[in-house]
Short mmCIF file of N, CA, C and O in Angstrom, two decimals:
data_model
loop_
_atom_site.label_atom_id
_atom_site.label_comp_id
_atom_site.label_asym_id
_atom_site.label_seq_id
_atom_site.Cartn_x
_atom_site.Cartn_y
_atom_site.Cartn_z
N MET A 1354 183.02 -0.47 -48.08
CA MET A 1354 182.76 -1.88 -48.31
C MET A 1354 183.54 -2.67 -47.26
O MET A 1354 184.68 -2.38 -46.97
N ASP A 1355 182.91 -3.68 -46.73
CA ASP A 1355 183.57 -4.45 -45.68
C ASP A 1355 184.47 -5.56 -46.26
O ASP A 1355 184.35 -5.92 -47.42
N THR A 1356 185.35 -6.06 -45.43
CA THR A 1356 186.34 -7.06 -45.84
C THR A 1356 185.69 -8.33 -46.37
O THR A 1356 186.14 -8.88 -47.39
N ASP A 1357 184.65 -8.81 -45.71
CA ASP A 1357 184.00 -10.05 -46.16
C ASP A 1357 183.45 -9.91 -47.58
O ASP A 1357 183.60 -10.81 -48.40
N THR A 1358 182.84 -8.77 -47.86
CA THR A 1358 182.30 -8.53 -49.20
C THR A 1358 183.42 -8.47 -50.23
O THR A 1358 183.31 -9.05 -51.32
N LEU A 1359 184.50 -7.78 -49.89
CA LEU A 1359 185.65 -7.70 -50.81
C LEU A 1359 186.22 -9.09 -51.11
O LEU A 1359 186.55 -9.40 -52.25
N MET A 1360 186.35 -9.91 -50.08
CA MET A 1360 186.90 -11.25 -50.26
C MET A 1360 185.98 -12.11 -51.13
O MET A 1360 186.44 -12.86 -52.00
N ARG A 1361 184.67 -12.02 -50.90
CA ARG A 1361 183.72 -12.78 -51.73
C ARG A 1361 183.78 -12.33 -53.18
O ARG A 1361 183.79 -13.14 -54.10
N ASP A 1362 183.84 -11.01 -53.39
CA ASP A 1362 183.92 -10.48 -54.75
C ASP A 1362 185.19 -10.95 -55.46
O ASP A 1362 185.15 -11.35 -56.62
N LEU A 1363 186.31 -10.91 -54.76
CA LEU A 1363 187.58 -11.37 -55.33
C LEU A 1363 187.48 -12.86 -55.69
O LEU A 1363 187.89 -13.27 -56.77
N GLY A 1364 186.92 -13.64 -54.79
CA GLY A 1364 186.76 -15.07 -55.05
C GLY A 1364 185.90 -15.34 -56.28
O GLY A 1364 186.21 -16.20 -57.10
N GLN A 1365 184.81 -14.58 -56.42
CA GLN A 1365 183.94 -14.75 -57.58
C GLN A 1365 184.67 -14.39 -58.87
O GLN A 1365 184.52 -15.06 -59.89
N GLN A 1366 185.46 -13.33 -58.82
CA GLN A 1366 186.23 -12.94 -60.01
C GLN A 1366 187.25 -14.01 -60.39
O GLN A 1366 187.42 -14.33 -61.57
N LEU A 1367 187.91 -14.58 -59.38
CA LEU A 1367 188.88 -15.64 -59.65
C LEU A 1367 188.21 -16.87 -60.25
O LEU A 1367 188.71 -17.47 -61.19
N ARG A 1368 187.06 -17.26 -59.69
CA ARG A 1368 186.32 -18.42 -60.20
C ARG A 1368 185.90 -18.18 -61.65
O ARG A 1368 186.06 -19.06 -62.51
N LEU A 1369 185.37 -17.01 -61.94
CA LEU A 1369 184.94 -16.68 -63.29
C LEU A 1369 186.11 -16.72 -64.26
O LEU A 1369 186.00 -17.29 -65.36
N LEU A 1370 187.24 -16.16 -63.87
CA LEU A 1370 188.43 -16.17 -64.72
C LEU A 1370 188.93 -17.59 -64.96
O LEU A 1370 189.29 -17.95 -66.08
N ARG A 1371 188.93 -18.40 -63.90
CA ARG A 1371 189.35 -19.80 -64.05
C ARG A 1371 188.47 -20.52 -65.06
O ARG A 1371 188.96 -21.22 -65.96
N LYS A 1372 187.16 -20.32 -64.94
CA LYS A 1372 186.23 -20.99 -65.86
C LYS A 1372 186.40 -20.49 -67.29
O LYS A 1372 186.33 -21.27 -68.23
N ARG A 1373 186.63 -19.18 -67.44
CA ARG A 1373 186.86 -18.64 -68.78
C ARG A 1373 188.11 -19.22 -69.42
O ARG A 1373 188.21 -19.33 -70.63
N ARG A 1374 189.09 -19.55 -68.58
CA ARG A 1374 190.33 -20.16 -69.08
C ARG A 1374 190.15 -21.66 -69.32
O ARG A 1374 191.07 -22.34 -69.77
N GLY A 1375 188.97 -22.20 -68.99
CA GLY A 1375 188.70 -23.62 -69.22
C GLY A 1375 189.42 -24.54 -68.25
O GLY A 1375 189.71 -25.69 -68.60
N LEU A 1376 189.70 -24.05 -67.05
CA LEU A 1376 190.42 -24.84 -66.06
C LEU A 1376 189.51 -25.33 -64.95
O LEU A 1376 188.62 -24.60 -64.52
N THR A 1377 189.77 -26.53 -64.50
CA THR A 1377 189.12 -27.02 -63.29
C THR A 1377 189.91 -26.52 -62.09
O THR A 1377 191.05 -26.07 -62.22
N GLN A 1378 189.32 -26.65 -60.92
CA GLN A 1378 190.05 -26.29 -59.71
C GLN A 1378 191.28 -27.18 -59.55
O GLN A 1378 192.35 -26.71 -59.15
N ALA A 1379 191.14 -28.43 -59.89
CA ALA A 1379 192.28 -29.36 -59.78
C ALA A 1379 193.41 -28.97 -60.73
O ALA A 1379 194.59 -29.00 -60.36
N ALA A 1380 193.06 -28.59 -61.96
CA ALA A 1380 194.09 -28.18 -62.93
C ALA A 1380 194.78 -26.90 -62.47
O ALA A 1380 196.00 -26.77 -62.59
N LEU A 1381 194.01 -25.97 -61.91
CA LEU A 1381 194.60 -24.73 -61.42
C LEU A 1381 195.50 -25.01 -60.21
O LEU A 1381 196.57 -24.42 -60.09
N ALA A 1382 195.08 -25.93 -59.38
CA ALA A 1382 195.91 -26.30 -58.23
C ALA A 1382 197.24 -26.87 -58.70
O ALA A 1382 198.30 -26.53 -58.15
N THR A 1383 197.21 -27.68 -59.72
CA THR A 1383 198.45 -28.24 -60.27
C THR A 1383 199.35 -27.13 -60.82
O THR A 1383 200.56 -27.13 -60.57
N ARG A 1384 198.76 -26.19 -61.55
CA ARG A 1384 199.54 -25.08 -62.12
C ARG A 1384 200.19 -24.21 -61.05
O ARG A 1384 201.28 -23.69 -61.26
N THR A 1385 199.48 -24.02 -59.95
CA THR A 1385 199.98 -23.12 -58.90
C THR A 1385 200.84 -23.83 -57.86
O THR A 1385 201.55 -23.19 -57.11
N GLY A 1386 200.73 -25.16 -57.81
CA GLY A 1386 201.44 -25.91 -56.78
C GLY A 1386 200.76 -25.80 -55.42
O GLY A 1386 201.36 -26.10 -54.39
N MET A 1387 199.50 -25.36 -55.42
CA MET A 1387 198.73 -25.25 -54.18
C MET A 1387 197.71 -26.38 -54.13
O MET A 1387 197.27 -26.87 -55.17
N PRO A 1388 197.33 -26.79 -52.93
CA PRO A 1388 196.31 -27.83 -52.83
C PRO A 1388 194.95 -27.32 -53.30
O PRO A 1388 194.62 -26.14 -53.14
N ARG A 1389 194.15 -28.20 -53.91
CA ARG A 1389 192.83 -27.82 -54.40
C ARG A 1389 191.96 -27.20 -53.31
O ARG A 1389 191.26 -26.21 -53.58
N PRO A 1390 191.94 -27.72 -52.07
CA PRO A 1390 191.11 -27.08 -51.04
C PRO A 1390 191.44 -25.60 -50.83
O PRO A 1390 190.55 -24.80 -50.50
N LYS A 1391 192.68 -25.22 -51.06
CA LYS A 1391 193.05 -23.81 -50.93
C LYS A 1391 192.42 -22.99 -52.06
O LYS A 1391 191.95 -21.87 -51.85
N ILE A 1392 192.40 -23.55 -53.26
CA ILE A 1392 191.75 -22.89 -54.40
C ILE A 1392 190.27 -22.70 -54.09
O ILE A 1392 189.71 -21.62 -54.31
N VAL A 1393 189.64 -23.73 -53.56
CA VAL A 1393 188.22 -23.66 -53.19
C VAL A 1393 188.01 -22.54 -52.17
O VAL A 1393 187.11 -21.71 -52.31
N GLN A 1394 188.85 -22.52 -51.17
CA GLN A 1394 188.76 -21.51 -50.11
C GLN A 1394 188.91 -20.10 -50.68
O GLN A 1394 188.16 -19.19 -50.33
N MET A 1395 189.84 -19.92 -51.58
CA MET A 1395 190.06 -18.61 -52.19
C MET A 1395 188.86 -18.19 -53.03
O MET A 1395 188.43 -17.04 -52.99
N GLU A 1396 188.31 -19.12 -53.80
CA GLU A 1396 187.16 -18.81 -54.63
C GLU A 1396 185.92 -18.50 -53.79
O GLU A 1396 185.04 -17.78 -54.24
N GLN A 1397 185.86 -19.04 -52.60
CA GLN A 1397 184.73 -18.77 -51.70
C GLN A 1397 184.96 -17.53 -50.86
O GLN A 1397 184.07 -17.09 -50.14
N GLY A 1398 186.15 -16.96 -50.94
CA GLY A 1398 186.46 -15.76 -50.18
C GLY A 1398 186.56 -16.00 -48.70
O GLY A 1398 186.24 -15.14 -47.88
N ARG A 1399 186.99 -17.19 -48.33
CA ARG A 1399 187.08 -17.56 -46.91
C ARG A 1399 188.53 -17.71 -46.49
O ARG A 1399 189.40 -17.95 -47.31
N GLY A 1400 188.72 -17.63 -45.20
CA GLY A 1400 190.02 -17.94 -44.62
C GLY A 1400 191.03 -16.83 -44.73
O GLY A 1400 190.79 -15.78 -45.31
N SER A 1401 192.16 -17.11 -44.15
CA SER A 1401 193.28 -16.17 -44.18
C SER A 1401 194.29 -16.69 -45.20
O SER A 1401 194.97 -17.68 -44.96
N ILE A 1402 194.34 -16.02 -46.33
CA ILE A 1402 195.19 -16.46 -47.44
C ILE A 1402 196.29 -15.43 -47.64
O ILE A 1402 196.03 -14.23 -47.69
N ALA A 1403 197.50 -15.90 -47.77
CA ALA A 1403 198.63 -15.00 -48.00
C ALA A 1403 198.50 -14.33 -49.37
O ALA A 1403 198.02 -14.94 -50.33
N PHE A 1404 198.96 -13.10 -49.45
CA PHE A 1404 198.91 -12.37 -50.71
C PHE A 1404 199.68 -13.12 -51.80
O PHE A 1404 199.29 -13.12 -52.96
N GLU A 1405 200.76 -13.77 -51.42
CA GLU A 1405 201.55 -14.54 -52.38
C GLU A 1405 200.70 -15.59 -53.08
O GLU A 1405 200.87 -15.85 -54.28
N SER A 1406 199.75 -16.18 -52.37
CA SER A 1406 198.87 -17.18 -52.98
C SER A 1406 198.00 -16.55 -54.06
O SER A 1406 197.79 -17.14 -55.12
N TYR A 1407 197.50 -15.35 -53.80
CA TYR A 1407 196.71 -14.66 -54.82
C TYR A 1407 197.59 -14.31 -56.02
O TYR A 1407 197.15 -14.41 -57.17
N ALA A 1408 198.82 -13.93 -55.77
CA ALA A 1408 199.75 -13.61 -56.86
C ALA A 1408 200.04 -14.87 -57.69
O ALA A 1408 200.08 -14.80 -58.93
N ARG A 1409 200.25 -16.00 -57.05
CA ARG A 1409 200.49 -17.25 -57.77
C ARG A 1409 199.28 -17.65 -58.61
O ARG A 1409 199.42 -18.10 -59.75
N LEU A 1410 198.10 -17.46 -58.03
CA LEU A 1410 196.87 -17.78 -58.74
C LEU A 1410 196.71 -16.88 -59.97
O LEU A 1410 196.41 -17.35 -61.06
N ALA A 1411 196.94 -15.59 -59.79
CA ALA A 1411 196.83 -14.65 -60.91
C ALA A 1411 197.82 -15.00 -62.01
O ALA A 1411 197.48 -14.99 -63.19
N ALA A 1412 199.05 -15.32 -61.63
CA ALA A 1412 200.07 -15.69 -62.62
C ALA A 1412 199.65 -16.94 -63.39
O ALA A 1412 199.80 -17.00 -64.61
N ALA A 1413 199.11 -17.92 -62.69
CA ALA A 1413 198.67 -19.16 -63.34
C ALA A 1413 197.50 -18.92 -64.29
O ALA A 1413 197.31 -19.65 -65.25
N LEU A 1414 196.72 -17.87 -64.02
CA LEU A 1414 195.57 -17.53 -64.86
C LEU A 1414 195.94 -16.48 -65.92
O LEU A 1414 195.08 -16.00 -66.64
N ASP A 1415 197.23 -16.14 -65.99
CA ASP A 1415 197.71 -15.12 -66.91
C ASP A 1415 196.93 -13.82 -66.71
O ASP A 1415 196.40 -13.23 -67.65
N ALA A 1416 196.84 -13.41 -65.45
CA ALA A 1416 196.10 -12.21 -65.07
C ALA A 1416 196.97 -11.33 -64.18
O ALA A 1416 198.06 -11.73 -63.78
N THR A 1417 196.49 -10.15 -63.90
CA THR A 1417 197.18 -9.25 -62.98
C THR A 1417 196.25 -8.96 -61.81
O THR A 1417 195.03 -9.07 -61.92
N LEU A 1418 196.86 -8.58 -60.69
CA LEU A 1418 196.09 -8.12 -59.55
C LEU A 1418 196.14 -6.60 -59.53
O LEU A 1418 197.20 -6.01 -59.76
N LYS A 1419 195.01 -5.99 -59.26
CA LYS A 1419 194.95 -4.54 -59.29
C LYS A 1419 193.98 -4.07 -58.21
O LYS A 1419 192.96 -4.70 -57.97
N VAL A 1420 194.33 -2.98 -57.56
CA VAL A 1420 193.46 -2.40 -56.54
C VAL A 1420 192.88 -1.10 -57.10
O VAL A 1420 193.62 -0.24 -57.57
N ASP A 1421 191.57 -0.99 -57.09
CA ASP A 1421 190.89 0.22 -57.55
C ASP A 1421 190.30 0.95 -56.36
O ASP A 1421 189.76 0.32 -55.44
N VAL A 1422 190.37 2.24 -56.40
CA VAL A 1422 189.74 3.05 -55.38
C VAL A 1422 188.24 3.05 -55.64
O VAL A 1422 187.80 3.26 -56.77
N ALA A 1423 187.47 2.78 -54.59
CA ALA A 1423 186.01 2.77 -54.73
C ALA A 1423 185.53 4.16 -55.12
O ALA A 1423 185.97 5.15 -54.55
N GLN A 1424 184.65 4.22 -56.07
CA GLN A 1424 184.09 5.49 -56.50
C GLN A 1424 182.85 5.79 -55.67
O GLN A 1424 181.92 5.00 -55.63
N ARG A 1425 182.88 6.91 -55.01
CA ARG A 1425 181.75 7.32 -54.20
C ARG A 1425 181.17 8.59 -54.80
O ARG A 1425 181.90 9.44 -55.31
N PRO A 1426 179.84 8.74 -54.73
CA PRO A 1426 179.24 9.94 -55.30
C PRO A 1426 179.63 11.20 -54.52
O PRO A 1426 179.85 11.15 -53.31
N THR A 1427 179.71 12.31 -55.24
CA THR A 1427 179.97 13.60 -54.59
C THR A 1427 178.69 14.06 -53.91
O THR A 1427 177.60 13.50 -54.13
N LEU A 1428 178.79 15.11 -53.11
CA LEU A 1428 177.60 15.67 -52.46
C LEU A 1428 176.58 16.14 -53.49
O LEU A 1428 175.37 15.96 -53.31
N GLU A 1429 177.06 16.72 -54.58
CA GLU A 1429 176.16 17.15 -55.65
C GLU A 1429 175.44 15.98 -56.28
O GLU A 1429 174.24 16.03 -56.53
N GLU A 1430 176.18 14.89 -56.52
CA GLU A 1430 175.56 13.69 -57.11
C GLU A 1430 174.54 13.09 -56.16
O GLU A 1430 173.48 12.63 -56.59
N LEU A 1431 174.84 13.11 -54.86
CA LEU A 1431 173.87 12.60 -53.90
C LEU A 1431 172.60 13.43 -53.92
O LEU A 1431 171.49 12.91 -53.82
N GLY A 1432 172.76 14.76 -54.03
CA GLY A 1432 171.60 15.63 -54.12
C GLY A 1432 170.75 15.31 -55.32
O GLY A 1432 169.51 15.28 -55.24
N ASP A 1433 171.40 15.02 -56.46
CA ASP A 1433 170.67 14.64 -57.66
C ASP A 1433 169.96 13.31 -57.49
O ASP A 1433 168.82 13.13 -57.94
N ILE A 1434 170.63 12.37 -56.84
CA ILE A 1434 170.06 11.05 -56.62
C ILE A 1434 168.82 11.13 -55.72
O ILE A 1434 167.80 10.50 -56.00
N TYR A 1435 168.91 11.92 -54.68
CA TYR A 1435 167.83 11.98 -53.69
C TYR A 1435 166.92 13.18 -53.90
O TYR A 1435 166.06 13.46 -53.07
N GLY A 1436 167.12 13.90 -55.00
CA GLY A 1436 166.23 14.99 -55.35
C GLY A 1436 166.29 16.18 -54.42
O GLY A 1436 165.28 16.85 -54.20
N GLU A 1437 167.41 16.45 -53.86
CA GLU A 1437 167.53 17.58 -52.93
C GLU A 1437 168.26 18.73 -53.59
O GLU A 1437 169.06 18.66 -54.41
#
């Protein structure tokens, strides 16, 4: 998976979590002490954002950050998928 896709996915997850918590971007910006345009940028998966900013955002959303290893099919599974 490429970096742009990962950043967009992370942004979508953050936006969804913010909305589930009933927060506006402005309210989240106040909680984190970050400017609202930075929240927008993070939710859009754009720009160069420091990891600390993601940590602050997660803390404000009462969430954790976690990295999962991408699951890829084995050669046997690929054979099953493609009928070989």
